[in-house]
PDB file of C-alpha atoms in Angstrom:
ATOM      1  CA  UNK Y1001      -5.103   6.617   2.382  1.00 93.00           C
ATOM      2  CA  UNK Y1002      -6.747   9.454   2.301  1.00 90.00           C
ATOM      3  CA  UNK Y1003     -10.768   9.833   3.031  1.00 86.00           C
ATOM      4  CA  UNK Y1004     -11.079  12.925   0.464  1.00 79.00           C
ATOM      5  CA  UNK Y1005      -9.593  11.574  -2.946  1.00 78.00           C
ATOM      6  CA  UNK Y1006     -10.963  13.408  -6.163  1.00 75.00           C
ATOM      7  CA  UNK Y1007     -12.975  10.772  -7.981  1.00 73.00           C
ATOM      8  CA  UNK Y1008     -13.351   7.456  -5.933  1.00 78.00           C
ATOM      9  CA  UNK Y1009     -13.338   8.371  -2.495  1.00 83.00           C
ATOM     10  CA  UNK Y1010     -10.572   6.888   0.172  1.00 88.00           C
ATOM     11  CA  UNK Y1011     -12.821   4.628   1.156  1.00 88.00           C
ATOM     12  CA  UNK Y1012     -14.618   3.251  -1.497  1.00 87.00           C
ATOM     13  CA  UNK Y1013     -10.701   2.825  -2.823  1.00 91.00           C
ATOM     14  CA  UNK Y1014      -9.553   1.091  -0.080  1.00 92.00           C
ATOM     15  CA  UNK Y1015     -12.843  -1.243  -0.580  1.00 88.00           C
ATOM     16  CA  UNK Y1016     -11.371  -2.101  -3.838  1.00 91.00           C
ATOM     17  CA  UNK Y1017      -8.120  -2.657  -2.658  1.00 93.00           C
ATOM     18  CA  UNK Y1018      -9.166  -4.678   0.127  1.00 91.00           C
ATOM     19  CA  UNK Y1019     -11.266  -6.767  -2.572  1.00 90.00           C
ATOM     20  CA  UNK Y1020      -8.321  -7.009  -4.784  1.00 92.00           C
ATOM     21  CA  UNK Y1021      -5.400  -7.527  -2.632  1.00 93.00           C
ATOM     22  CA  UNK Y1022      -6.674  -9.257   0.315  1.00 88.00           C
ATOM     23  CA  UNK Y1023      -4.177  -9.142   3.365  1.00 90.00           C
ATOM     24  CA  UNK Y1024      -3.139  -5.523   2.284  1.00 94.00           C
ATOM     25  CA  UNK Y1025      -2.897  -2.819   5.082  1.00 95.00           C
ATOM     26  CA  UNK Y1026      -4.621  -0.135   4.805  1.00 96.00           C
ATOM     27  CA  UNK Y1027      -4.144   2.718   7.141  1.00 96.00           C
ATOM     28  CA  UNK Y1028      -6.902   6.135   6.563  1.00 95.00           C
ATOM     29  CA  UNK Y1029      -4.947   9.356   7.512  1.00 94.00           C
ATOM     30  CA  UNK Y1030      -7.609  11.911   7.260  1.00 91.00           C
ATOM     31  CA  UNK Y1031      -9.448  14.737   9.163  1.00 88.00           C
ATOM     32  CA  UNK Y1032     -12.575  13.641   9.504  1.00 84.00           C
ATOM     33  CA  UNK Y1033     -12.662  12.268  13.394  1.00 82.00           C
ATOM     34  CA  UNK Y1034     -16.672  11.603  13.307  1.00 77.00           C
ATOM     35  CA  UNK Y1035     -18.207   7.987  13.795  1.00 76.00           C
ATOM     36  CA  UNK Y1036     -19.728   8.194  10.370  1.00 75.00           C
ATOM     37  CA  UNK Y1037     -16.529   7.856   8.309  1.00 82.00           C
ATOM     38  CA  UNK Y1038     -14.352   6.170  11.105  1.00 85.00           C
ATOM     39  CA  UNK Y1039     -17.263   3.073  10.689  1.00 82.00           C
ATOM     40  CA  UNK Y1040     -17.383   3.068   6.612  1.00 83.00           C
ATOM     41  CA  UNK Y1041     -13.160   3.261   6.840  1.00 88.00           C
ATOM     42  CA  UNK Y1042     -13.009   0.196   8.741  1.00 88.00           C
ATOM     43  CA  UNK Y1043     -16.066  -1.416   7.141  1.00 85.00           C
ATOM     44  CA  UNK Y1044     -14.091  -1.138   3.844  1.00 87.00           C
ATOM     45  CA  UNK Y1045     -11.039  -2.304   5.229  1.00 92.00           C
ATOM     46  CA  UNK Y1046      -9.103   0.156   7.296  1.00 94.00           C
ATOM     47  CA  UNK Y1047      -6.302  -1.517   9.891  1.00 95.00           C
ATOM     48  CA  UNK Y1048      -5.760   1.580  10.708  1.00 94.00           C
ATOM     49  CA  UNK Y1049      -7.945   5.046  11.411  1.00 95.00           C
ATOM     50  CA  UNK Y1050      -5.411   8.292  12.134  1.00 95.00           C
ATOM     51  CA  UNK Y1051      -6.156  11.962  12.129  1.00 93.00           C
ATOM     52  CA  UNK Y1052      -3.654  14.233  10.616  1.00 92.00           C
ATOM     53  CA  UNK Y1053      -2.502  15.913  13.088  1.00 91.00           C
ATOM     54  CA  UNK Y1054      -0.606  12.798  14.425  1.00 93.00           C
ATOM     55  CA  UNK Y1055       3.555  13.235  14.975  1.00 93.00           C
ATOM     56  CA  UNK Y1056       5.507  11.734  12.232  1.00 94.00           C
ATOM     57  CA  UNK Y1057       7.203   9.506  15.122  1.00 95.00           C
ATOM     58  CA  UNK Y1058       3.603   8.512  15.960  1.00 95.00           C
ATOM     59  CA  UNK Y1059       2.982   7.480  12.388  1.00 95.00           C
ATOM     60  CA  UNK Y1060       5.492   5.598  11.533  1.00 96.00           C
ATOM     61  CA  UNK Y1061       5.230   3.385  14.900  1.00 96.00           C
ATOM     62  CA  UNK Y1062       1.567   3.060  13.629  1.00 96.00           C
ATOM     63  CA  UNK Y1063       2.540   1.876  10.371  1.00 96.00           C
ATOM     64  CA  UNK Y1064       4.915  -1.189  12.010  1.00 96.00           C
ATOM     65  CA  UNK Y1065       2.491  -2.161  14.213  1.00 95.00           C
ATOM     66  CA  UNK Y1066       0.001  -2.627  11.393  1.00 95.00           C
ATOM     67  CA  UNK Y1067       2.376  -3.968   9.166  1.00 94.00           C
ATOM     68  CA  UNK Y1068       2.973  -6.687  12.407  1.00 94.00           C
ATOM     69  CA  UNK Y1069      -0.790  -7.389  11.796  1.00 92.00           C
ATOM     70  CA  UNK Y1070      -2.210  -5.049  14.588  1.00 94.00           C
ATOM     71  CA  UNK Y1071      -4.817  -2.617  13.780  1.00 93.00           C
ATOM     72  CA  UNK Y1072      -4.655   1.222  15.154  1.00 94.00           C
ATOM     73  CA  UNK Y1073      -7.701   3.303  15.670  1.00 92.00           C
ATOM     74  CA  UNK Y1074      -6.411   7.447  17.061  1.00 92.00           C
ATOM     75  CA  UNK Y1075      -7.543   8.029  20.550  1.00 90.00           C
ATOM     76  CA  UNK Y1076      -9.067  11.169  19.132  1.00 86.00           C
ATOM     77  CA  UNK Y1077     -12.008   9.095  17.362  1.00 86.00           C
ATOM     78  CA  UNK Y1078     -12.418   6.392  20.580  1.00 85.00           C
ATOM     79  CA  UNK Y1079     -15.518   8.794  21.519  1.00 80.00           C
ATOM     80  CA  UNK Y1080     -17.229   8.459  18.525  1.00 75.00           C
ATOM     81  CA  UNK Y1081     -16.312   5.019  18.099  1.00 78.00           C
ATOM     82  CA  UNK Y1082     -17.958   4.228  21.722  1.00 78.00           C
ATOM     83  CA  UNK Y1083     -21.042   6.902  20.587  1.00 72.00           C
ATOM     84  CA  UNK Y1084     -21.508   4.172  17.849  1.00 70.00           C
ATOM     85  CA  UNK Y1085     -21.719   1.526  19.817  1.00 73.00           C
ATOM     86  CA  UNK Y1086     -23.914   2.533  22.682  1.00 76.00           C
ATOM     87  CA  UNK Y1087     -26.319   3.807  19.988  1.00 69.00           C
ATOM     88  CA  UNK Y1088     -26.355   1.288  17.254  1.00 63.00           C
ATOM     89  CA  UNK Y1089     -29.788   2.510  15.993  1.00 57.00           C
ATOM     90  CA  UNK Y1090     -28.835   5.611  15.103  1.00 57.00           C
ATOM     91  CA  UNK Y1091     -26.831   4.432  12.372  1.00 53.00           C
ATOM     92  CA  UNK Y1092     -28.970   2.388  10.813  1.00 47.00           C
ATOM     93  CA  UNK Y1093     -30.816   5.123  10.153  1.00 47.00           C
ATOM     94  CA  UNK Y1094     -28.169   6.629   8.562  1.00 53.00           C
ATOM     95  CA  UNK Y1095     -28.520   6.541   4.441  1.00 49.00           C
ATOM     96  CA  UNK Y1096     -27.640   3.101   2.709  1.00 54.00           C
ATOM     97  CA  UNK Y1097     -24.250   4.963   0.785  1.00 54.00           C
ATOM     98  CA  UNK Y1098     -22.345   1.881   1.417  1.00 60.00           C
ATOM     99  CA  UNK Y1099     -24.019  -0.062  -0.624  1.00 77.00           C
ATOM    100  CA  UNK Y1100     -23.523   2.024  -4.023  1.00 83.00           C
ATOM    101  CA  UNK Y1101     -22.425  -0.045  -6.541  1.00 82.00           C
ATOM    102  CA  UNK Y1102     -19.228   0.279  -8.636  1.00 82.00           C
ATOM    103  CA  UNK Y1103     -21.131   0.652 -11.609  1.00 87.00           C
ATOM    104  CA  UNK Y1104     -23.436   3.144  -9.310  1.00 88.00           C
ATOM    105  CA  UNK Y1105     -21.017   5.354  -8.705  1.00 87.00           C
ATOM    106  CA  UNK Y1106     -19.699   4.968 -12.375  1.00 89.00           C
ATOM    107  CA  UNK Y1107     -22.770   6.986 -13.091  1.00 91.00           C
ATOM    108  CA  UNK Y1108     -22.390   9.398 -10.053  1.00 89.00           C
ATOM    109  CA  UNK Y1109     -18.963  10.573 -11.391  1.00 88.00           C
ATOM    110  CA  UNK Y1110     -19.964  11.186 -14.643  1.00 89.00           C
ATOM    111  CA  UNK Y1111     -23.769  12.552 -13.439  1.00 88.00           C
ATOM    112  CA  UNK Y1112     -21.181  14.933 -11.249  1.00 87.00           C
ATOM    113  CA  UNK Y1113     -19.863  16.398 -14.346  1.00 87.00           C
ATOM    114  CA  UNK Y1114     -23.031  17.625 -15.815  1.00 87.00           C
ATOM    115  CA  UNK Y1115     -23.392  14.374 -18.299  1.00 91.00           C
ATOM    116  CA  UNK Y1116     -26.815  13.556 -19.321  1.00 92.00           C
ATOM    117  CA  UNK Y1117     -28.782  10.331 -19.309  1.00 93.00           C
ATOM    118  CA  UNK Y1118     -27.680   9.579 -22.899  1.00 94.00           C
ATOM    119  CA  UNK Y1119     -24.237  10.825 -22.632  1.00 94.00           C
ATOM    120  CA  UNK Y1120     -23.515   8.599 -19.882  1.00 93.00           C
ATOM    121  CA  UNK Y1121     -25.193   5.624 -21.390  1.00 94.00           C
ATOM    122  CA  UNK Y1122     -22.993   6.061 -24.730  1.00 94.00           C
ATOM    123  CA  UNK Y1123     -19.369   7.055 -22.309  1.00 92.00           C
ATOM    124  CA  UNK Y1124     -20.272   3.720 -20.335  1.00 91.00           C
ATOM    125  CA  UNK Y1125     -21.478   1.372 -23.458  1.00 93.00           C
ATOM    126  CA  UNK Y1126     -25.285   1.106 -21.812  1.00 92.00           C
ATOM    127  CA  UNK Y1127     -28.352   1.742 -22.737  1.00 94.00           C
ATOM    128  CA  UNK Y1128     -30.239   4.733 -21.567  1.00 93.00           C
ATOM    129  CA  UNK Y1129     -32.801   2.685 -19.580  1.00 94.00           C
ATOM    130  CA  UNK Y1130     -29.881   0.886 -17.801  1.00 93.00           C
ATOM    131  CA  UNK Y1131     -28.785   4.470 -17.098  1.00 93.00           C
ATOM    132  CA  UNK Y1132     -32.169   5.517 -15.849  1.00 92.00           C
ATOM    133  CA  UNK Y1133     -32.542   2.092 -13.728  1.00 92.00           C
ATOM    134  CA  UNK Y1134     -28.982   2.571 -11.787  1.00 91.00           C
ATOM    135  CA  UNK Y1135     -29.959   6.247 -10.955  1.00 91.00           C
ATOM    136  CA  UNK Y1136     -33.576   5.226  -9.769  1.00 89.00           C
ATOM    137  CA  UNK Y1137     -31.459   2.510  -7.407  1.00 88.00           C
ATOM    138  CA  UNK Y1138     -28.715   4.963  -6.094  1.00 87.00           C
ATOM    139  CA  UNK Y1139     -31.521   7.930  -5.364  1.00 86.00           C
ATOM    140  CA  UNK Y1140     -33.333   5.346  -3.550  1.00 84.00           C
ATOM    141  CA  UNK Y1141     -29.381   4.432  -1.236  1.00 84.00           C
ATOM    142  CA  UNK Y1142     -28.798   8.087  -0.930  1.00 84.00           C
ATOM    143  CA  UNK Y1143     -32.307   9.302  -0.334  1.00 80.00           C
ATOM    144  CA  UNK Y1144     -32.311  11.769  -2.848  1.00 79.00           C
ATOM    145  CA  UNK Y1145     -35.172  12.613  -5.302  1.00 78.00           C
ATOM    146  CA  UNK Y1146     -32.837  14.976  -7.932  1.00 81.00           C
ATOM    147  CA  UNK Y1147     -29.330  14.593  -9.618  1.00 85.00           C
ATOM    148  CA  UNK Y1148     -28.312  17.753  -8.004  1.00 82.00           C
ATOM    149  CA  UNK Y1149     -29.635  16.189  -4.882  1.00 80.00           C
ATOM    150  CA  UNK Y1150     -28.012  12.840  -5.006  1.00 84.00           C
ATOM    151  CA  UNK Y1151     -24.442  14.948  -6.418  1.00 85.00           C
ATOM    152  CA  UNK Y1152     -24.568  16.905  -3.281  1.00 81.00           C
ATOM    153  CA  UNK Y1153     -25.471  13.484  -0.822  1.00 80.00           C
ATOM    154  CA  UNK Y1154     -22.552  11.657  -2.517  1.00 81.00           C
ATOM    155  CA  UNK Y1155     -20.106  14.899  -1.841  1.00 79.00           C
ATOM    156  CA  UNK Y1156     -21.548  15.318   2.019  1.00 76.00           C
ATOM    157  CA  UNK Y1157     -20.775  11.608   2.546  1.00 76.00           C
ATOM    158  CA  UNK Y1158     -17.007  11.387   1.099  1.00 76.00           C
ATOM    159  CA  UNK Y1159     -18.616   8.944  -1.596  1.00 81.00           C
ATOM    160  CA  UNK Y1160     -17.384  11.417  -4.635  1.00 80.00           C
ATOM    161  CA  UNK Y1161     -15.213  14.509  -4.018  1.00 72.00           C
ATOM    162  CA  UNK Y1162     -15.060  16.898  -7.116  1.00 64.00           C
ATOM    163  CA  UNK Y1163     -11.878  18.423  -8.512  1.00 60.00           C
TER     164      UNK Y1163
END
């Protein structure tokens, strides 16, 4: 799985696969070597976290031995694995993106393509307030004040990825 998926993101997919198929494996091949989306990867599910540059020999030895139930994490990201751990407060000042809703980012994806309040409301069968009541929520996880704002927080985080 991916990280940068249009729509859904890799991780908020494997989240959902996790939640729907529990005991599937899960391995992110990806680019992104930083603690913040190593953590949310294996938060969501992840056996497995492997950067892209790996040797196909490499990979598929990873893939048996998390098929056999072991998990893998690529000695490139150890650092900022062990970064997260000796500084635990750090993240949790990170923003709350994890705990978007699915109907949350519903509205993201369509607020992403320029829909308005009412559009999305009629596209998702809800009222406008309900509209107006999610967005309020998901400014408040991503610490954004504006749509534009919020659009660009989702993107920076690998919560949406446009095109």
């Amino acid at each position: 799985m991916d990280i940068s998926l249009p729509g859904l993101s890799g991780i908020e997919t494997t989240r959902l696969c996790c939640e729907k198929m529990p005991g599937v494996k899960i391995i992110m091949l990806t680019i992104y070597d930083d603690e913040h989306h190593v953590l949310k990867a294996v938060e969501a599910g992840a056996s497995g976290y492997v950067i892209k540059n790996v040797r196909k020999e490499e990979l598929l030895d990873i893939i048996k031995k998390v098929f056999e139930g072991k998990s893998f994490l690529d000695p490139n990201v150890t650092g900022a694995v062990l970064q997260m751990i000796r500084h635990p407060k750090q993240l949790q000042k990170e923003l709350k993106t994890d705990q978007i809703s699915g109907r949350e980012l519903e509205i993201l994806l369509e607020l992403a393509k320029g829909l308005s309040n009412q559009e999305i409301a009629e596209k998702l069968f809800l009222s406008e307030n309900t509209v107006k009541s999610h967005l309020k929520n998901m400014y408040k996880k991503l610490s954004a004040s504006t749509r534009s704002e919020a659009i660009v927080k989702a993107i920076q985080n690998g919560i949406i990825r446009l095109g």
